[in-house]
Amino acid sequence: MTWADLDNHLDQVPGTVSAYVGRLGAGPVWTRQPDATHYAASTMKVAVLAALHRAAEAGRLDLDAPVPVVNAFDSALPGAPRFSCAQDYDNDDEVWARVGDSAPLRWLAHRMIVRSSNLATNLVIGHVGLPAVAEVWALAGARHSVTGRGIEDFAARDADITNLVTAPDLAALLGALAVGAGRPGPLASPAGCAAMLDVLFAQEHREDLAAGLPAGTRIAHKNGWVRGVRHGAGVVFPDDAPPYAVVVCTTTDLADGGASGDGVGDDACQLIADVSARVWAARHEL
C-alpha cells in the first residue's frame, strides 16, 4: 500500500474524510484534508478530560471529592435558559443512576471517556469551564478546533456556537498526552498524562480504530458519532514498532449515528477500521 493508494480509495467515499498518521514527536507521514473541520461529536471529551486534570494539578479541584449529579446546565448562549440531557441519547445508565446523588469527578471523567457519557461530560464542563477547555486546545497546538458548548446545548447550537475538530488537532492533543506521560509537557505532569492515557486505554467503544488492530494491541483512543459523523482518534502502541498517532474524521452518510458496542458498527466504523488496519500494516515504515 502507498499513501496515494489510500487517498484514491478514500476519494470514493461520499462526504468528507480527513486523516492524520505519524509517529509521536516526528510530524505527519500522511495527512488527508488536514484543514477540514468536522463537527467534533464526542472527540472533544479528550480536551475536557485534560482540562479537568489541569485544574486538579493546579489545586482548583479535587478529583476524588464527590460533586452533585444533576441534569441542568448553563447554556453557552448568554441569556438562554438552562438545558438538560436526554437519557435515551446517552450511552451510560450508570451515570444516570446517580442523578440526585453525588459522584467523584474522577469517576465522572472515566465514564465520559470509556462510555462516552454526555451527562458526565456536561457535569465535568460545569466544574472546569469552557475557557479551560479552550486553553487545552491552545496548549496542544491545535489550529482549528474549538469546544464552544456542552452536549445537547441546543440554544447555543442554533446560534452557531458549536464544537469543531480537525484530524491534525486531535492527533496533536492525543500526542501531547502520550509524549507528556514520559516527560514534562504543556498539558499536565507526566503522572497526570499517564493517568489520562490509562482512561483512554480503557475505552469500551472499539468499533472503529481498535477494530482494525490485532487483538490485544494497546491503543489510547476516543471516538465520536452522531448521524452523519464518525471519528476515531488514537495513539497506537505496537510491541514491535514506535507508537504512532492515527486519526480518521468522517462527515458522511455512511455514519448512522449509533454506537453498536458489538465491535462491528456501521459502514463508517468499518471504513475507519480499514484505514487503521492499513496503517498498522505500514507501522514499520512510519
mmCIF file of C-alpha atoms in Angstrom:
data_model
loop_
_atom_site.group_PDB
_atom_site.id
_atom_site.type_symbol
_atom_site.label_atom_id
_atom_site.label_comp_id
_atom_site.label_asym_id
_atom_site.label_seq_id
_atom_site.Cartn_x
_atom_site.Cartn_y
_atom_site.Cartn_z
ATOM 1 C CA MET A 1 0.000 0.000 0.000
ATOM 2 C CA THR A 2 1.088 3.562 -0.716
ATOM 3 C CA TRP A 3 -0.485 6.621 0.862
ATOM 4 C CA ALA A 4 -1.562 7.682 -2.621
ATOM 5 C CA ASP A 5 -3.417 4.362 -2.916
ATOM 6 C CA LEU A 6 -5.193 5.081 0.357
ATOM 7 C CA ASP A 7 -6.092 8.576 -0.793
ATOM 8 C CA ASN A 8 -7.505 7.168 -4.022
ATOM 9 C CA HIS A 9 -9.527 4.636 -2.043
ATOM 10 C CA LEU A 10 -10.969 7.324 0.232
ATOM 11 C CA ASP A 11 -11.767 9.543 -2.757
ATOM 12 C CA GLN A 12 -14.572 7.096 -3.497
ATOM 13 C CA VAL A 13 -16.232 7.658 -0.107
ATOM 14 C CA PRO A 14 -19.220 10.039 -0.125
ATOM 15 C CA GLY A 15 -18.713 13.108 2.018
ATOM 16 C CA THR A 16 -15.503 14.322 3.662
ATOM 17 C CA VAL A 17 -12.808 12.052 5.051
ATOM 18 C CA SER A 18 -9.765 13.634 6.663
ATOM 19 C CA ALA A 19 -6.904 11.835 8.354
ATOM 20 C CA TYR A 20 -3.562 12.077 10.120
ATOM 21 C CA VAL A 21 -0.882 9.426 10.607
ATOM 22 C CA GLY A 22 2.507 9.965 12.185
ATOM 23 C CA ARG A 23 4.966 8.823 14.824
ATOM 24 C CA LEU A 24 4.873 10.723 18.077
ATOM 25 C CA GLY A 25 7.024 13.825 18.010
ATOM 26 C CA ALA A 26 8.021 13.296 14.383
ATOM 27 C CA GLY A 27 5.269 15.052 12.456
ATOM 28 C CA PRO A 28 2.881 13.532 9.948
ATOM 29 C CA VAL A 29 3.688 10.773 7.493
ATOM 30 C CA TRP A 30 0.320 11.148 5.804
ATOM 31 C CA THR A 31 -2.464 13.660 6.041
ATOM 32 C CA ARG A 32 -5.668 13.982 4.105
ATOM 33 C CA GLN A 33 -7.666 17.221 4.060
ATOM 34 C CA PRO A 34 -5.841 18.366 7.204
ATOM 35 C CA ASP A 35 -7.673 21.713 7.456
ATOM 36 C CA ALA A 36 -11.168 20.258 7.025
ATOM 37 C CA THR A 37 -13.230 20.932 10.133
ATOM 38 C CA HIS A 38 -15.779 18.402 11.318
ATOM 39 C CA TYR A 39 -18.415 18.544 13.999
ATOM 40 C CA ALA A 40 -16.475 17.172 16.966
ATOM 41 C CA ALA A 41 -19.114 14.818 18.392
ATOM 42 C CA SER A 42 -17.585 13.136 21.445
ATOM 43 C CA THR A 43 -13.923 13.544 20.478
ATOM 44 C CA MET A 44 -13.975 16.899 22.306
ATOM 45 C CA LYS A 45 -14.242 14.944 25.557
ATOM 46 C CA VAL A 46 -10.471 14.362 25.460
ATOM 47 C CA ALA A 47 -9.913 18.117 25.796
ATOM 48 C CA VAL A 48 -12.433 18.197 28.655
ATOM 49 C CA LEU A 49 -10.519 15.375 30.364
ATOM 50 C CA ALA A 50 -7.258 17.298 30.043
ATOM 51 C CA ALA A 51 -8.858 20.490 31.373
ATOM 52 C CA LEU A 52 -10.065 18.588 34.430
ATOM 53 C CA HIS A 53 -6.637 17.159 35.206
ATOM 54 C CA ARG A 54 -5.005 20.553 34.731
ATOM 55 C CA ALA A 55 -7.452 22.082 37.193
ATOM 56 C CA ALA A 56 -6.730 19.308 39.692
ATOM 57 C CA GLU A 57 -2.969 19.751 39.370
ATOM 58 C CA ALA A 58 -3.382 23.498 39.926
ATOM 59 C CA GLY A 59 -5.283 22.774 43.133
ATOM 60 C CA ARG A 60 -8.574 24.188 41.874
ATOM 61 C CA LEU A 61 -10.434 20.856 42.001
ATOM 62 C CA ASP A 62 -10.217 17.607 43.920
ATOM 63 C CA LEU A 63 -10.756 14.674 41.565
ATOM 64 C CA ASP A 64 -11.914 12.440 44.385
ATOM 65 C CA ALA A 65 -14.332 14.838 46.092
ATOM 66 C CA PRO A 66 -17.994 13.964 45.430
ATOM 67 C CA VAL A 67 -19.964 16.508 43.409
ATOM 68 C CA PRO A 68 -23.747 16.669 42.890
ATOM 69 C CA VAL A 69 -25.014 14.737 39.871
ATOM 70 C CA VAL A 70 -27.668 16.981 38.350
ATOM 71 C CA ASN A 71 -29.240 17.305 34.919
ATOM 72 C CA ALA A 72 -29.427 21.072 34.463
ATOM 73 C CA PHE A 73 -26.655 23.141 32.870
ATOM 74 C CA ASP A 74 -25.915 26.723 31.903
ATOM 75 C CA SER A 75 -26.102 27.341 28.169
ATOM 76 C CA ALA A 76 -23.111 28.768 26.318
ATOM 77 C CA LEU A 77 -25.555 31.249 24.768
ATOM 78 C CA PRO A 78 -25.881 34.243 27.100
ATOM 79 C CA GLY A 79 -29.432 34.668 28.332
ATOM 80 C CA ALA A 80 -30.618 31.246 27.184
ATOM 81 C CA PRO A 81 -32.416 29.023 29.709
ATOM 82 C CA ARG A 82 -30.597 26.148 31.331
ATOM 83 C CA PHE A 83 -30.639 22.930 29.344
ATOM 84 C CA SER A 84 -30.660 19.239 30.183
ATOM 85 C CA CYS A 85 -29.571 15.935 28.639
ATOM 86 C CA ALA A 86 -31.803 13.139 27.361
ATOM 87 C CA GLN A 87 -31.084 9.714 28.803
ATOM 88 C CA ASP A 88 -32.020 7.932 25.589
ATOM 89 C CA TYR A 89 -29.332 9.956 23.786
ATOM 90 C CA ASP A 90 -26.650 8.864 26.250
ATOM 91 C CA ASN A 91 -24.537 5.714 26.436
ATOM 92 C CA ASP A 92 -24.201 5.156 30.157
ATOM 93 C CA ASP A 93 -27.074 4.386 32.515
ATOM 94 C CA GLU A 94 -24.637 4.207 35.433
ATOM 95 C CA VAL A 95 -24.224 7.982 35.478
ATOM 96 C CA TRP A 96 -27.972 8.499 35.203
ATOM 97 C CA ALA A 97 -28.479 6.210 38.201
ATOM 98 C CA ARG A 98 -26.572 8.795 40.272
ATOM 99 C CA VAL A 99 -28.848 11.756 39.419
ATOM 100 C CA GLY A 100 -29.935 13.361 42.679
ATOM 101 C CA ASP A 101 -26.928 11.867 44.454
ATOM 102 C CA SER A 102 -23.211 12.547 44.021
ATOM 103 C CA ALA A 103 -20.124 11.096 42.366
ATOM 104 C CA PRO A 104 -16.392 11.911 42.284
ATOM 105 C CA LEU A 105 -15.143 13.940 39.340
ATOM 106 C CA ARG A 106 -12.569 11.242 38.592
ATOM 107 C CA TRP A 107 -15.352 8.669 38.155
ATOM 108 C CA LEU A 108 -17.417 11.037 36.011
ATOM 109 C CA ALA A 109 -14.401 11.720 33.785
ATOM 110 C CA HIS A 110 -13.818 7.983 33.405
ATOM 111 C CA ARG A 111 -17.440 7.401 32.318
ATOM 112 C CA MET A 112 -17.196 10.416 29.994
ATOM 113 C CA ILE A 113 -14.427 8.632 28.067
ATOM 114 C CA VAL A 114 -14.950 4.893 28.340
ATOM 115 C CA ARG A 115 -18.735 5.002 27.851
ATOM 116 C CA SER A 116 -18.871 8.468 26.240
ATOM 117 C CA SER A 117 -21.477 9.687 28.732
ATOM 118 C CA ASN A 118 -22.923 13.055 27.731
ATOM 119 C CA LEU A 119 -24.309 13.702 31.192
ATOM 120 C CA ALA A 120 -20.896 13.105 32.763
ATOM 121 C CA THR A 121 -19.315 15.396 30.177
ATOM 122 C CA ASN A 122 -21.601 18.307 30.975
ATOM 123 C CA LEU A 123 -21.043 17.807 34.695
ATOM 124 C CA VAL A 124 -17.269 17.967 34.206
ATOM 125 C CA ILE A 125 -17.546 21.027 31.947
ATOM 126 C CA GLY A 126 -19.641 22.684 34.633
ATOM 127 C CA HIS A 127 -16.723 22.365 37.051
ATOM 128 C CA VAL A 128 -13.813 23.234 34.749
ATOM 129 C CA GLY A 129 -15.452 25.799 32.425
ATOM 130 C CA LEU A 130 -15.241 26.124 28.663
ATOM 131 C CA PRO A 131 -12.306 28.601 28.796
ATOM 132 C CA ALA A 132 -10.186 25.891 30.434
ATOM 133 C CA VAL A 133 -11.043 23.518 27.577
ATOM 134 C CA ALA A 134 -10.063 26.197 25.054
ATOM 135 C CA GLU A 135 -6.736 26.564 26.867
ATOM 136 C CA VAL A 136 -6.069 22.851 26.423
ATOM 137 C CA TRP A 137 -6.577 23.085 22.671
ATOM 138 C CA ALA A 138 -4.234 26.079 22.505
ATOM 139 C CA LEU A 139 -1.521 24.393 24.582
ATOM 140 C CA ALA A 140 -1.713 21.293 22.400
ATOM 141 C CA GLY A 141 -1.058 23.439 19.343
ATOM 142 C CA ALA A 142 -4.479 22.961 17.774
ATOM 143 C CA ARG A 143 -5.130 25.366 14.908
ATOM 144 C CA HIS A 144 -8.818 24.960 14.113
ATOM 145 C CA SER A 145 -10.526 23.015 16.897
ATOM 146 C CA VAL A 146 -12.940 24.647 19.311
ATOM 147 C CA THR A 147 -15.220 23.500 22.108
ATOM 148 C CA GLY A 148 -17.865 26.180 22.248
ATOM 149 C CA ARG A 149 -20.641 24.435 24.185
ATOM 150 C CA GLY A 150 -21.689 21.394 26.125
ATOM 151 C CA ILE A 151 -23.513 18.379 24.743
ATOM 152 C CA GLU A 152 -27.191 18.962 23.845
ATOM 153 C CA ASP A 153 -26.984 22.729 24.382
ATOM 154 C CA PHE A 154 -29.441 23.277 21.549
ATOM 155 C CA ALA A 155 -29.914 27.011 22.125
ATOM 156 C CA ALA A 156 -26.183 27.518 21.616
ATOM 157 C CA ARG A 157 -26.158 25.150 18.643
ATOM 158 C CA ASP A 158 -28.956 27.082 16.976
ATOM 159 C CA ALA A 159 -26.914 30.265 17.497
ATOM 160 C CA ASP A 160 -23.983 28.632 15.631
ATOM 161 C CA ILE A 161 -21.958 28.044 18.802
ATOM 162 C CA THR A 162 -20.507 24.639 18.100
ATOM 163 C CA ASN A 163 -17.697 22.134 18.640
ATOM 164 C CA LEU A 164 -15.229 21.533 15.814
ATOM 165 C CA VAL A 165 -12.138 19.375 15.293
ATOM 166 C CA THR A 166 -9.611 18.561 12.615
ATOM 167 C CA ALA A 167 -7.630 15.353 12.290
ATOM 168 C CA PRO A 168 -4.226 17.018 12.945
ATOM 169 C CA ASP A 169 -5.583 18.856 16.006
ATOM 170 C CA LEU A 170 -6.859 15.618 17.533
ATOM 171 C CA ALA A 171 -3.503 13.998 16.784
ATOM 172 C CA ALA A 172 -1.726 16.919 18.465
ATOM 173 C CA LEU A 173 -3.891 16.634 21.571
ATOM 174 C CA LEU A 174 -3.547 12.870 21.962
ATOM 175 C CA GLY A 175 0.113 13.013 21.027
ATOM 176 C CA ALA A 176 0.760 15.638 23.722
ATOM 177 C CA LEU A 177 -0.786 13.323 26.317
ATOM 178 C CA ALA A 178 1.225 10.317 25.119
ATOM 179 C CA VAL A 179 4.534 12.200 24.989
ATOM 180 C CA GLY A 180 3.707 14.004 28.224
ATOM 181 C CA ALA A 181 3.427 10.694 30.068
ATOM 182 C CA GLY A 182 7.189 10.291 29.597
ATOM 183 C CA ARG A 183 8.472 13.811 30.132
ATOM 184 C CA PRO A 184 7.104 17.189 31.253
ATOM 185 C CA GLY A 185 4.832 18.717 28.636
ATOM 186 C CA PRO A 186 2.373 21.558 28.218
ATOM 187 C CA LEU A 187 -0.819 19.807 29.304
ATOM 188 C CA ALA A 188 -0.099 18.129 32.634
ATOM 189 C CA SER A 189 2.595 16.423 34.680
ATOM 190 C CA PRO A 190 3.894 13.050 33.471
ATOM 191 C CA ALA A 191 1.796 11.365 36.175
ATOM 192 C CA GLY A 192 -1.288 13.311 35.092
ATOM 193 C CA CYS A 193 -0.765 12.457 31.420
ATOM 194 C CA ALA A 194 -0.207 8.800 32.315
ATOM 195 C CA ALA A 195 -3.456 8.782 34.305
ATOM 196 C CA MET A 196 -5.339 10.216 31.329
ATOM 197 C CA LEU A 197 -3.788 7.657 28.993
ATOM 198 C CA ASP A 198 -4.971 4.900 31.317
ATOM 199 C CA VAL A 199 -8.536 6.186 30.928
ATOM 200 C CA LEU A 200 -8.173 6.308 27.146
ATOM 201 C CA PHE A 201 -6.728 2.758 27.116
ATOM 202 C CA ALA A 202 -9.909 1.610 28.886
ATOM 203 C CA GLN A 203 -12.183 2.825 26.070
ATOM 204 C CA GLU A 204 -15.103 0.406 25.699
ATOM 205 C CA HIS A 205 -16.356 1.592 22.283
ATOM 206 C CA ARG A 206 -13.967 -0.250 19.992
ATOM 207 C CA GLU A 207 -15.911 -0.427 16.720
ATOM 208 C CA ASP A 208 -13.586 1.769 14.638
ATOM 209 C CA LEU A 209 -9.817 2.241 15.079
ATOM 210 C CA ALA A 210 -9.413 -0.624 17.553
ATOM 211 C CA ALA A 211 -11.356 -2.973 15.277
ATOM 212 C CA GLY A 212 -8.619 -2.614 12.663
ATOM 213 C CA LEU A 213 -5.844 -3.721 15.028
ATOM 214 C CA PRO A 214 -4.747 -7.186 16.131
ATOM 215 C CA ALA A 215 -6.423 -8.325 19.330
ATOM 216 C CA GLY A 216 -4.610 -7.102 22.410
ATOM 217 C CA THR A 217 -2.917 -4.135 20.734
ATOM 218 C CA ARG A 218 -2.732 -1.192 23.102
ATOM 219 C CA ILE A 219 -4.497 1.916 21.831
ATOM 220 C CA ALA A 220 -5.346 5.051 23.800
ATOM 221 C CA HIS A 221 -8.310 6.447 21.901
ATOM 222 C CA LYS A 222 -11.578 8.299 21.779
ATOM 223 C CA ASN A 223 -14.256 8.174 19.124
ATOM 224 C CA GLY A 224 -17.291 10.273 18.397
ATOM 225 C CA TRP A 225 -20.502 9.795 16.484
ATOM 226 C CA VAL A 226 -23.774 11.407 15.569
ATOM 227 C CA ARG A 227 -25.820 10.829 12.446
ATOM 228 C CA GLY A 228 -23.615 11.810 9.522
ATOM 229 C CA VAL A 229 -20.411 11.899 11.583
ATOM 230 C CA ARG A 230 -17.988 9.244 12.823
ATOM 231 C CA HIS A 231 -14.459 9.898 14.077
ATOM 232 C CA GLY A 232 -11.716 7.778 15.576
ATOM 233 C CA ALA A 233 -8.604 9.324 17.166
ATOM 234 C CA GLY A 234 -5.909 7.435 18.997
ATOM 235 C CA VAL A 235 -2.307 6.611 19.738
ATOM 236 C CA VAL A 236 -1.300 3.015 18.992
ATOM 237 C CA PHE A 237 1.487 1.323 20.971
ATOM 238 C CA PRO A 238 2.788 -1.678 18.978
ATOM 239 C CA ASP A 239 5.130 -4.136 20.685
ATOM 240 C CA ASP A 240 7.421 -4.143 17.639
ATOM 241 C CA ALA A 241 7.446 -0.519 16.473
ATOM 242 C CA PRO A 242 7.368 3.012 17.928
ATOM 243 C CA PRO A 243 3.960 4.403 18.920
ATOM 244 C CA TYR A 244 2.046 6.376 16.341
ATOM 245 C CA ALA A 245 -0.980 8.640 16.148
ATOM 246 C CA VAL A 246 -3.822 7.779 13.802
ATOM 247 C CA VAL A 247 -6.932 9.891 13.342
ATOM 248 C CA VAL A 248 -9.743 9.477 10.841
ATOM 249 C CA CYS A 249 -12.583 12.016 10.777
ATOM 250 C CA THR A 250 -15.589 11.377 8.568
ATOM 251 C CA THR A 251 -18.577 13.509 7.735
ATOM 252 C CA THR A 252 -20.552 11.101 5.598
ATOM 253 C CA ASP A 253 -23.891 9.451 5.046
ATOM 254 C CA LEU A 254 -22.174 6.164 5.917
ATOM 255 C CA ALA A 255 -22.429 7.150 9.595
ATOM 256 C CA ASP A 256 -25.824 6.201 11.017
ATOM 257 C CA GLY A 257 -25.284 7.931 14.360
ATOM 258 C CA GLY A 258 -25.381 4.823 16.524
ATOM 259 C CA ALA A 259 -22.816 3.006 18.644
ATOM 260 C CA SER A 260 -23.371 -0.715 18.367
ATOM 261 C CA GLY A 261 -20.922 -1.701 21.077
ATOM 262 C CA ASP A 262 -20.538 -5.092 19.393
ATOM 263 C CA GLY A 263 -17.196 -4.377 17.738
ATOM 264 C CA VAL A 264 -18.756 -4.091 14.271
ATOM 265 C CA GLY A 265 -20.522 -0.744 13.954
ATOM 266 C CA ASP A 266 -21.846 0.955 10.834
ATOM 267 C CA ASP A 267 -20.200 1.447 7.441
ATOM 268 C CA ALA A 268 -18.272 4.480 8.700
ATOM 269 C CA CYS A 269 -16.850 2.384 11.547
ATOM 270 C CA GLN A 270 -15.766 -0.254 9.079
ATOM 271 C CA LEU A 271 -14.136 2.409 6.898
ATOM 272 C CA ILE A 272 -12.131 3.716 9.863
ATOM 273 C CA ALA A 273 -11.215 0.161 10.884
ATOM 274 C CA ASP A 274 -9.958 -0.488 7.347
ATOM 275 C CA VAL A 275 -7.745 2.622 7.443
ATOM 276 C CA SER A 276 -6.469 1.582 10.867
ATOM 277 C CA ALA A 277 -5.586 -1.877 9.553
ATOM 278 C CA ARG A 278 -3.728 -0.416 6.572
ATOM 279 C CA VAL A 279 -1.753 1.937 8.818
ATOM 280 C CA TRP A 280 -0.952 -0.945 11.161
ATOM 281 C CA ALA A 281 0.434 -2.926 8.205
ATOM 282 C CA ALA A 282 2.739 0.019 7.424
ATOM 283 C CA ARG A 283 3.794 0.692 11.043
ATOM 284 C CA HIS A 284 7.444 -0.236 10.472
ATOM 285 C CA GLU A 285 7.719 2.330 7.678
ATOM 286 C CA LEU A 286 6.217 5.311 9.516
#
